[in-house]
Short mmCIF file of C-alpha atoms in Angstrom, two decimals:
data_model
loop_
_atom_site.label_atom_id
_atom_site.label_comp_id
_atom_site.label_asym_id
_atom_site.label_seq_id
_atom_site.Cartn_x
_atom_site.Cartn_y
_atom_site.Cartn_z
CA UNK E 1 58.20 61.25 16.60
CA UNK E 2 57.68 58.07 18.90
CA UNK E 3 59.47 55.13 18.41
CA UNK E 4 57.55 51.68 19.97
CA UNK E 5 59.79 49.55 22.03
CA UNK E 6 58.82 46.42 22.63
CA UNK E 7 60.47 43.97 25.46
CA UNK E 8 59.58 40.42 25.48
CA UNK E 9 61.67 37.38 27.77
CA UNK E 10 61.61 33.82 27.52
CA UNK E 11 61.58 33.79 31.10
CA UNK E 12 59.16 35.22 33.49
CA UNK E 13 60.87 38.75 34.72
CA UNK E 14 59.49 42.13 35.08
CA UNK E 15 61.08 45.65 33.95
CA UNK E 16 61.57 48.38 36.49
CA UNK E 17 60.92 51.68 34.61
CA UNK E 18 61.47 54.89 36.85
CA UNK E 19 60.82 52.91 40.46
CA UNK E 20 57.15 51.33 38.79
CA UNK E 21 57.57 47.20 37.50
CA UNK E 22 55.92 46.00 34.34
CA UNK E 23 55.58 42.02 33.73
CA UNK E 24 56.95 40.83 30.69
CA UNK E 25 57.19 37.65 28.93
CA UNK E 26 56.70 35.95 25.48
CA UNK E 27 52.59 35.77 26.65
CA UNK E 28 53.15 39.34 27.83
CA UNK E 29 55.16 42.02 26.19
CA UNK E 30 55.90 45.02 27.42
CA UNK E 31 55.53 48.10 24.96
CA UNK E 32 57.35 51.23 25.76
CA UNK E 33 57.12 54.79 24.00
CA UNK E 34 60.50 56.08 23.37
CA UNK E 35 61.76 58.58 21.13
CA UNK E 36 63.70 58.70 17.93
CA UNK E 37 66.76 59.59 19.71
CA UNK E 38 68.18 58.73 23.08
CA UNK E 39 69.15 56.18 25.14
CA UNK E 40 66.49 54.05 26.96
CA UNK E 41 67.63 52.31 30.69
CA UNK E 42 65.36 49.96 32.67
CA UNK E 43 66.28 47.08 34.78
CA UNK E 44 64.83 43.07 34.66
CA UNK E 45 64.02 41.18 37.27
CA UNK E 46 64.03 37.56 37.52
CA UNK E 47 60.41 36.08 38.80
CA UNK E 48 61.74 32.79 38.68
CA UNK E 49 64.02 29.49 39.18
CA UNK E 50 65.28 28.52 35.28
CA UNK E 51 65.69 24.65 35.50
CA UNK E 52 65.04 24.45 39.12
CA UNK E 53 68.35 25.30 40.15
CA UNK E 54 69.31 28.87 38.61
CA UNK E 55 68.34 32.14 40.90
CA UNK E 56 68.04 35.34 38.75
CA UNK E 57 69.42 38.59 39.79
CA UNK E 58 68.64 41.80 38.63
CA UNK E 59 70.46 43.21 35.58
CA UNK E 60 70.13 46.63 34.88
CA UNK E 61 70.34 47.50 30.54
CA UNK E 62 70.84 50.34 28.35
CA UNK E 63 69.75 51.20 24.86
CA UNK E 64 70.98 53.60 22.53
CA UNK E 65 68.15 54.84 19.99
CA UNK E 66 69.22 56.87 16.70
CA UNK E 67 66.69 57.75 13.92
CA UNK E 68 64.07 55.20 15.10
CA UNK E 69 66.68 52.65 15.21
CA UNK E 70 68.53 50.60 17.82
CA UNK E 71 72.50 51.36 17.55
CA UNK E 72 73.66 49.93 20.61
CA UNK E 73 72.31 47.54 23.37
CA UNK E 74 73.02 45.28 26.15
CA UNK E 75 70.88 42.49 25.19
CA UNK E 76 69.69 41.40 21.77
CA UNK E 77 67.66 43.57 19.70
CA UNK E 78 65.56 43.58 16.51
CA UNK E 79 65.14 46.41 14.46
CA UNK E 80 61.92 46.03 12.13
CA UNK E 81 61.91 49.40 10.78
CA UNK E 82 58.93 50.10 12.56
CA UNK E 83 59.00 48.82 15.97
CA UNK E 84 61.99 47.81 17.68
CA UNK E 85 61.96 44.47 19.74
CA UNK E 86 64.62 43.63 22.64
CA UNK E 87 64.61 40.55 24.47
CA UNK E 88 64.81 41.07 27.94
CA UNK E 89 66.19 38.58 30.07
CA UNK E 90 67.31 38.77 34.03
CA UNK E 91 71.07 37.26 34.84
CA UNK E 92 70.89 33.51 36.41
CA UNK E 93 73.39 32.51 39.09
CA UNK E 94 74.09 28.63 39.51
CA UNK E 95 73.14 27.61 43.42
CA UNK E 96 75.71 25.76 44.72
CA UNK E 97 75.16 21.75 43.69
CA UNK E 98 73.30 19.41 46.25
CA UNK E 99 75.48 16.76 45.90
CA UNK E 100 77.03 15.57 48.84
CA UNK E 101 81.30 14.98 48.70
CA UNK E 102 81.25 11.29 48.41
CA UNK E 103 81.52 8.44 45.64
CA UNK E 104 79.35 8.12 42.73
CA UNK E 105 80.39 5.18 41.21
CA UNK E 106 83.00 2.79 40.84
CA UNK E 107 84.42 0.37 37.52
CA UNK E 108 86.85 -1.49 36.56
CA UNK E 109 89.59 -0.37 33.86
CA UNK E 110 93.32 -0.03 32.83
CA UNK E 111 95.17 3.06 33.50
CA UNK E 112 98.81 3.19 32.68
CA UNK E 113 98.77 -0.19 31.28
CA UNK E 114 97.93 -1.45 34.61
CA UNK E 115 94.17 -3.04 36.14
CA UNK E 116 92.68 -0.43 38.62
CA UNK E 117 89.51 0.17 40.00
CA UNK E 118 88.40 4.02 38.89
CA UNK E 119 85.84 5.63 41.96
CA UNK E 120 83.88 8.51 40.49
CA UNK E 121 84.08 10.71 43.79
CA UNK E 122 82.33 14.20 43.93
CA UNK E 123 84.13 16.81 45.89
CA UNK E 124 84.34 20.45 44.59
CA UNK E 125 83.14 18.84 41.28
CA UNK E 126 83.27 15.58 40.24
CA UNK E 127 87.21 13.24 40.28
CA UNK E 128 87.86 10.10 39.01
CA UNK E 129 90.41 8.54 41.04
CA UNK E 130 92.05 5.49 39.91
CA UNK E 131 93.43 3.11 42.52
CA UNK E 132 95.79 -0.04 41.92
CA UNK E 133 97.51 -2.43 45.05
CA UNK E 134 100.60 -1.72 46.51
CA UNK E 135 99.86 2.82 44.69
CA UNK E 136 99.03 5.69 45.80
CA UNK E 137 95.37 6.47 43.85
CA UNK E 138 95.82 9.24 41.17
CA UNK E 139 92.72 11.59 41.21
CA UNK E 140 91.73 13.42 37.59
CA UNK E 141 89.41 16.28 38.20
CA UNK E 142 86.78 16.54 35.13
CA UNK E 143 84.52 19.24 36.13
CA UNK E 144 81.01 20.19 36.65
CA UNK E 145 78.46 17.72 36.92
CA UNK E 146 76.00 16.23 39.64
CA UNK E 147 74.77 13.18 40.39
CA UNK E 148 77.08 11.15 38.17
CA UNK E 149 77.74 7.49 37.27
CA UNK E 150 80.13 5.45 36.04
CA UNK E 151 81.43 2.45 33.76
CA UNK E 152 83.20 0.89 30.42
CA UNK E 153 83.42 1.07 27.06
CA UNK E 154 84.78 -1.56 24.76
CA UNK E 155 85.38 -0.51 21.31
CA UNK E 156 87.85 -2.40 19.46
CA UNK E 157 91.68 -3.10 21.68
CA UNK E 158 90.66 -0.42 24.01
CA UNK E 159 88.99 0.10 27.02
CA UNK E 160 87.40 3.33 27.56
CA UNK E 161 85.77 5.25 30.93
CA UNK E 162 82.27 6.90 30.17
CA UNK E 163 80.84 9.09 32.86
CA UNK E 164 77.60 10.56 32.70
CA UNK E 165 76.01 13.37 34.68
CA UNK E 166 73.62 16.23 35.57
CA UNK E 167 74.42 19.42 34.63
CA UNK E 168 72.19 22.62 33.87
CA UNK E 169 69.38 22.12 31.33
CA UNK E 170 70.62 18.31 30.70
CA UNK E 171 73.48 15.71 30.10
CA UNK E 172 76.77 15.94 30.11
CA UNK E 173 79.05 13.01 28.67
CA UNK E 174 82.82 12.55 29.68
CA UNK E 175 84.57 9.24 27.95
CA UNK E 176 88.57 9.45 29.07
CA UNK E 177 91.40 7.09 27.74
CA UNK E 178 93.27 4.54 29.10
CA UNK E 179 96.08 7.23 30.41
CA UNK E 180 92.67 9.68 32.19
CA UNK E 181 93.06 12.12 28.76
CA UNK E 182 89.58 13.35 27.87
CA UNK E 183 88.81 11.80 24.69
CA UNK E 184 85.22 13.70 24.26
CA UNK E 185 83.51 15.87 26.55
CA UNK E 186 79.58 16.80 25.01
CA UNK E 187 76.69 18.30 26.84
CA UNK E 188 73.19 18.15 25.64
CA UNK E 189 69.24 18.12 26.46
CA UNK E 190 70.17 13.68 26.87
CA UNK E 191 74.14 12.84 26.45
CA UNK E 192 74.32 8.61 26.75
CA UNK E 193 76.57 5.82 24.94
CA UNK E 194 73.77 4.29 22.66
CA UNK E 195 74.38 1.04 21.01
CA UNK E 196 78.09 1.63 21.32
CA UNK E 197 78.20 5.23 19.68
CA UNK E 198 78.65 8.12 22.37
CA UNK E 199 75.40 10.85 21.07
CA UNK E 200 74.53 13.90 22.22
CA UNK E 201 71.25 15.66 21.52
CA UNK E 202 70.65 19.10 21.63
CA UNK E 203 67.40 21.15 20.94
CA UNK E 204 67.11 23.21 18.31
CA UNK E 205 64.31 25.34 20.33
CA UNK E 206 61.93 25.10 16.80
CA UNK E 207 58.33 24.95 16.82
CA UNK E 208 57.94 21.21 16.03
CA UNK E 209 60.58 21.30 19.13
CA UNK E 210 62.91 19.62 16.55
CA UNK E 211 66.54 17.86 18.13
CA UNK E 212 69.90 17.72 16.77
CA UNK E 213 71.68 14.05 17.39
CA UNK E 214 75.04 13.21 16.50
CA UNK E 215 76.82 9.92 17.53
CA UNK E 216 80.64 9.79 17.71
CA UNK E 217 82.58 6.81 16.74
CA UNK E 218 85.87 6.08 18.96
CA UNK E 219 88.83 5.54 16.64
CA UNK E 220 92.12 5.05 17.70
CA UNK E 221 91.61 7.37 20.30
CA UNK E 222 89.88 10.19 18.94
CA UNK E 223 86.03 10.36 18.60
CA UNK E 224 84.98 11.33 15.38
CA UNK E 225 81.50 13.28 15.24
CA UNK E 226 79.63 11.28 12.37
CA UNK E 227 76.76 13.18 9.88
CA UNK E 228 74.20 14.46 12.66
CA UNK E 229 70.11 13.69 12.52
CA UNK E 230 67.13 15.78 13.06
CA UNK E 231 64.00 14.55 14.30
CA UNK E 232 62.37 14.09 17.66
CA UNK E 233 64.66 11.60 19.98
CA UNK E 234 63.38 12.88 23.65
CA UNK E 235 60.00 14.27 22.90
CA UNK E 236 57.13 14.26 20.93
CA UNK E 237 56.72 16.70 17.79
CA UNK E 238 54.66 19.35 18.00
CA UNK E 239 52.25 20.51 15.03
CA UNK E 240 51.83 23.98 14.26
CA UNK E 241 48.46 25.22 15.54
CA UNK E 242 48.29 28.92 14.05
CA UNK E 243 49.06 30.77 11.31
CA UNK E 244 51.96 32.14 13.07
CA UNK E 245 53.35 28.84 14.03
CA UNK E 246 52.96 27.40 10.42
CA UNK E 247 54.63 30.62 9.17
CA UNK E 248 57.81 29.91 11.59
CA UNK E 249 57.80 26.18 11.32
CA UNK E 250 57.68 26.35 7.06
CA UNK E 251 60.80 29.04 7.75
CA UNK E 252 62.57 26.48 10.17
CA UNK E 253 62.54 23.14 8.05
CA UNK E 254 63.43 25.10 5.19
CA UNK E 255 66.19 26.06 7.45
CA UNK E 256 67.05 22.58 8.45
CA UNK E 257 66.39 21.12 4.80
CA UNK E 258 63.15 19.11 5.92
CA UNK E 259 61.03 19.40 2.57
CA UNK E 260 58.23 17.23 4.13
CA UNK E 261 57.77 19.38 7.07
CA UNK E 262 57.23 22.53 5.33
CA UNK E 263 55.49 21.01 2.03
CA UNK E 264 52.44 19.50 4.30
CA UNK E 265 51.49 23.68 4.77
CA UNK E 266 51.06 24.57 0.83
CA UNK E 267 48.10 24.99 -1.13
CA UNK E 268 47.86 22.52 -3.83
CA UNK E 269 48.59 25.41 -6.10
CA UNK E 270 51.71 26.68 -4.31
CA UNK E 271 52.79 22.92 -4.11
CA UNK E 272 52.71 22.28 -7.77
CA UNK E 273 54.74 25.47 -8.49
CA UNK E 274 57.74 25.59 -5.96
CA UNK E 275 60.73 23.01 -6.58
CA UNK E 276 62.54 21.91 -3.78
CA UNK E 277 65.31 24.76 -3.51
CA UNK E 278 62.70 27.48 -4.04
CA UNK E 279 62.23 28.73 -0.78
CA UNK E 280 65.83 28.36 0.21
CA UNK E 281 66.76 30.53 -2.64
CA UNK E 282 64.15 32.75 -2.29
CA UNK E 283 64.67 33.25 1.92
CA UNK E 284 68.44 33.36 1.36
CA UNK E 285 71.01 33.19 4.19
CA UNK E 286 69.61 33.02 8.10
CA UNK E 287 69.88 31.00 10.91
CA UNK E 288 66.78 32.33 13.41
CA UNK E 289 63.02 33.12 12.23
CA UNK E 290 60.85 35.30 14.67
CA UNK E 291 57.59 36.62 13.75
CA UNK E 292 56.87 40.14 13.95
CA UNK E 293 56.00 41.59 17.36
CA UNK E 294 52.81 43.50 16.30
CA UNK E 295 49.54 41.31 15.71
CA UNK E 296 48.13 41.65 12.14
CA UNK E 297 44.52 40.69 10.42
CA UNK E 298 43.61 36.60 10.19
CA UNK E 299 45.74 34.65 7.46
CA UNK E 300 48.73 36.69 7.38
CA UNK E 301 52.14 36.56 9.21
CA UNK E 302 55.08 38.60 8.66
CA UNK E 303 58.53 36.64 10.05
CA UNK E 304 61.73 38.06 9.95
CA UNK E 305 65.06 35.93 9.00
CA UNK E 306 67.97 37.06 10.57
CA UNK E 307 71.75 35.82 12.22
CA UNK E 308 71.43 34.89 15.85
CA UNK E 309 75.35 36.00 16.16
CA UNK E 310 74.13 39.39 15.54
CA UNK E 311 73.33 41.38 18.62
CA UNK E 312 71.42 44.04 16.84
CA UNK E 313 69.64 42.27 13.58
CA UNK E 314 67.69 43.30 11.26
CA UNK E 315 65.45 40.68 9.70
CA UNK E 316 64.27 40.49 6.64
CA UNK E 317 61.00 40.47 6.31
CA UNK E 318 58.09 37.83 4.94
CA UNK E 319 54.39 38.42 4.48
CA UNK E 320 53.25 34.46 4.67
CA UNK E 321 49.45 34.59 3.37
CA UNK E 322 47.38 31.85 4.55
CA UNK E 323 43.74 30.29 3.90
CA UNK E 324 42.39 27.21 5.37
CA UNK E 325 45.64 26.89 7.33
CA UNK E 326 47.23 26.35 3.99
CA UNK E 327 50.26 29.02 2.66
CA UNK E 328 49.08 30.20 -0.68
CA UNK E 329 51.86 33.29 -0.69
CA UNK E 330 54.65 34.51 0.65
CA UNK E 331 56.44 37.64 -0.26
CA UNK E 332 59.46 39.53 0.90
CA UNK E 333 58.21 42.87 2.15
#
């Protein structure tokens, strides 16, 4: 018997099957025939930059098939029971940063107990070096970042050093101590001091492109991470349009606990009759949501629930029955 594999990519790539080249993307998959048994070998190529700055290079992957079923793999795979899914994504390599060796940024502070002047200086990566009259400066290396700035942070009887800078697919948010110790190092789609607190916010990659933000408060040194926030701090929200975005966004904020999100797709019946922790219960533990890879009839969406830390998952599987745009079932399957 056959066994359908089907590649998809979040990135624009194509596969190279025995010397021909297939396109493949979430818009595009790729669908291979392969058998109940064997192993299965193709290699992805990158078609483009990811965030501008990161060049793909060709990654060659293996999968081992056994009884219709994917046992091992170099990148993550689904196994539905009757197709098997694989995400197929190229390597990136960083290009080396465009930011010329030079200072970034300069503040006042205390280091040591002493007034200095800190320069935020990129060279290799970016330094903070810390200069007083009559001393040698003292240079702190703090790692990647590009195009960086500098200042202070008062919070309380101490003075604090926050720099901020570019680094792939965001922010990234350094705030060092009076003696140069790293006190909190985040990195996020946006990493800023806001009203005083340090926050980070990171994308949760959901349909309604929902964000994560948690703000730190400085304490005696430390920075302590306080209860995090969903909603939408660098975007707009984005409501569902399909079937099979309602199905995965109703699976997400029941994920993320956001009973208004997923109540506004129920039929009045449905409404009435599930409680708050229905769904919850009823989906049990997961942390991802993916609908299947095989297009079904109008008003019904099968998503699977799975871990993301496993490499080869096997979801669980939903029928979500729809009318109107409106959920009136949902079974597991």
């Amino acid at each position: 018997m056959l066994t359908s594999l089907i590649l998809t990519s979040r990135s624009d790539c194509a596969a190279e099957r025995e010397g021909r080249f297939y396109p493949v993307s979430r818009d595009m998959p790729l669908i291979l025939p392969v058998g109940e048994n064997g192993d299965v070998s193709f290699t992805v190529w990158g078609r483009g930059r990811r965030d501008g700055r990161a060049v793909p290079v060709p990654r060659f992957v293996g999968i081992t098939i056994e009884d219709g079923r994917a046992v091992s793999s170099d990148i993550p795979v689904l196994n539905w029971g009757d197709v098997i899914e694989a995400e197929a994504e190229p390597f990136f390599i960083r290009e080396p940063p465009k930011t010329d060796p030079g200072v970034l940024g300069t503040a006042e502070t205390v280091f040591g107990g002493s007034r200095v002047r800190a320069e935020l200086f990129y060279d290799n990566g970016l330094n903070i070096a810390y200069t007083r009259d009559g001393a040698p400066p003292v240079s702190v290396a703090i790692g990647e970042g590009e195009n960086g700035s500098i200042r202070t942070l008062d919070a309380g009887s101490a003075r604090y050093l926050v720099v901020r800078a570019d680094v792939c697919g965001g922010k990234r948010l350094v705030i060092l101590d009076g003696e140069g110790a790293v006190t909190l190092d985040v990195r996020g789609a946006d990493a800023d001091v806001v009203e005083g607190y340090p926050t980070v916010t990171e994308r949760l990659g959901s349909v309604r492109g929902l964000e994560r933000r948690t703000r730190f408060k400085l304490v005696k040194g430390t920075c302590k991470a306080l209860p995090s926030e969903l909603g939408f701090f660098t975007g707009e929200e984005h409501i569902p349009e399909s079937d099979t975005e309602r199905a995965l966004s109703i699976a997400e904020d029941v994920l993320f606990g956001r009973e208004s999100g997923w109540r506004a797709f129920l039929s009045e019946e449905l409404s009435e009759t599930l409680q708050n922790d229905s769904l919850k219960t009823f989906f049990g533990d997961y942390d991802a949501a993916r609908p299947h890879p095989v297009e079904e009839r109008d008003g019904r969406v099968t998503v699977g629930l799975y871990s993301k830390k496993d490499h080869i998952a096997s979801p669980r599987r939903f029928l979500f029955v729809f009318e109107g745009g409106l959920l009136t079932d949902v079974e597991e399957t």
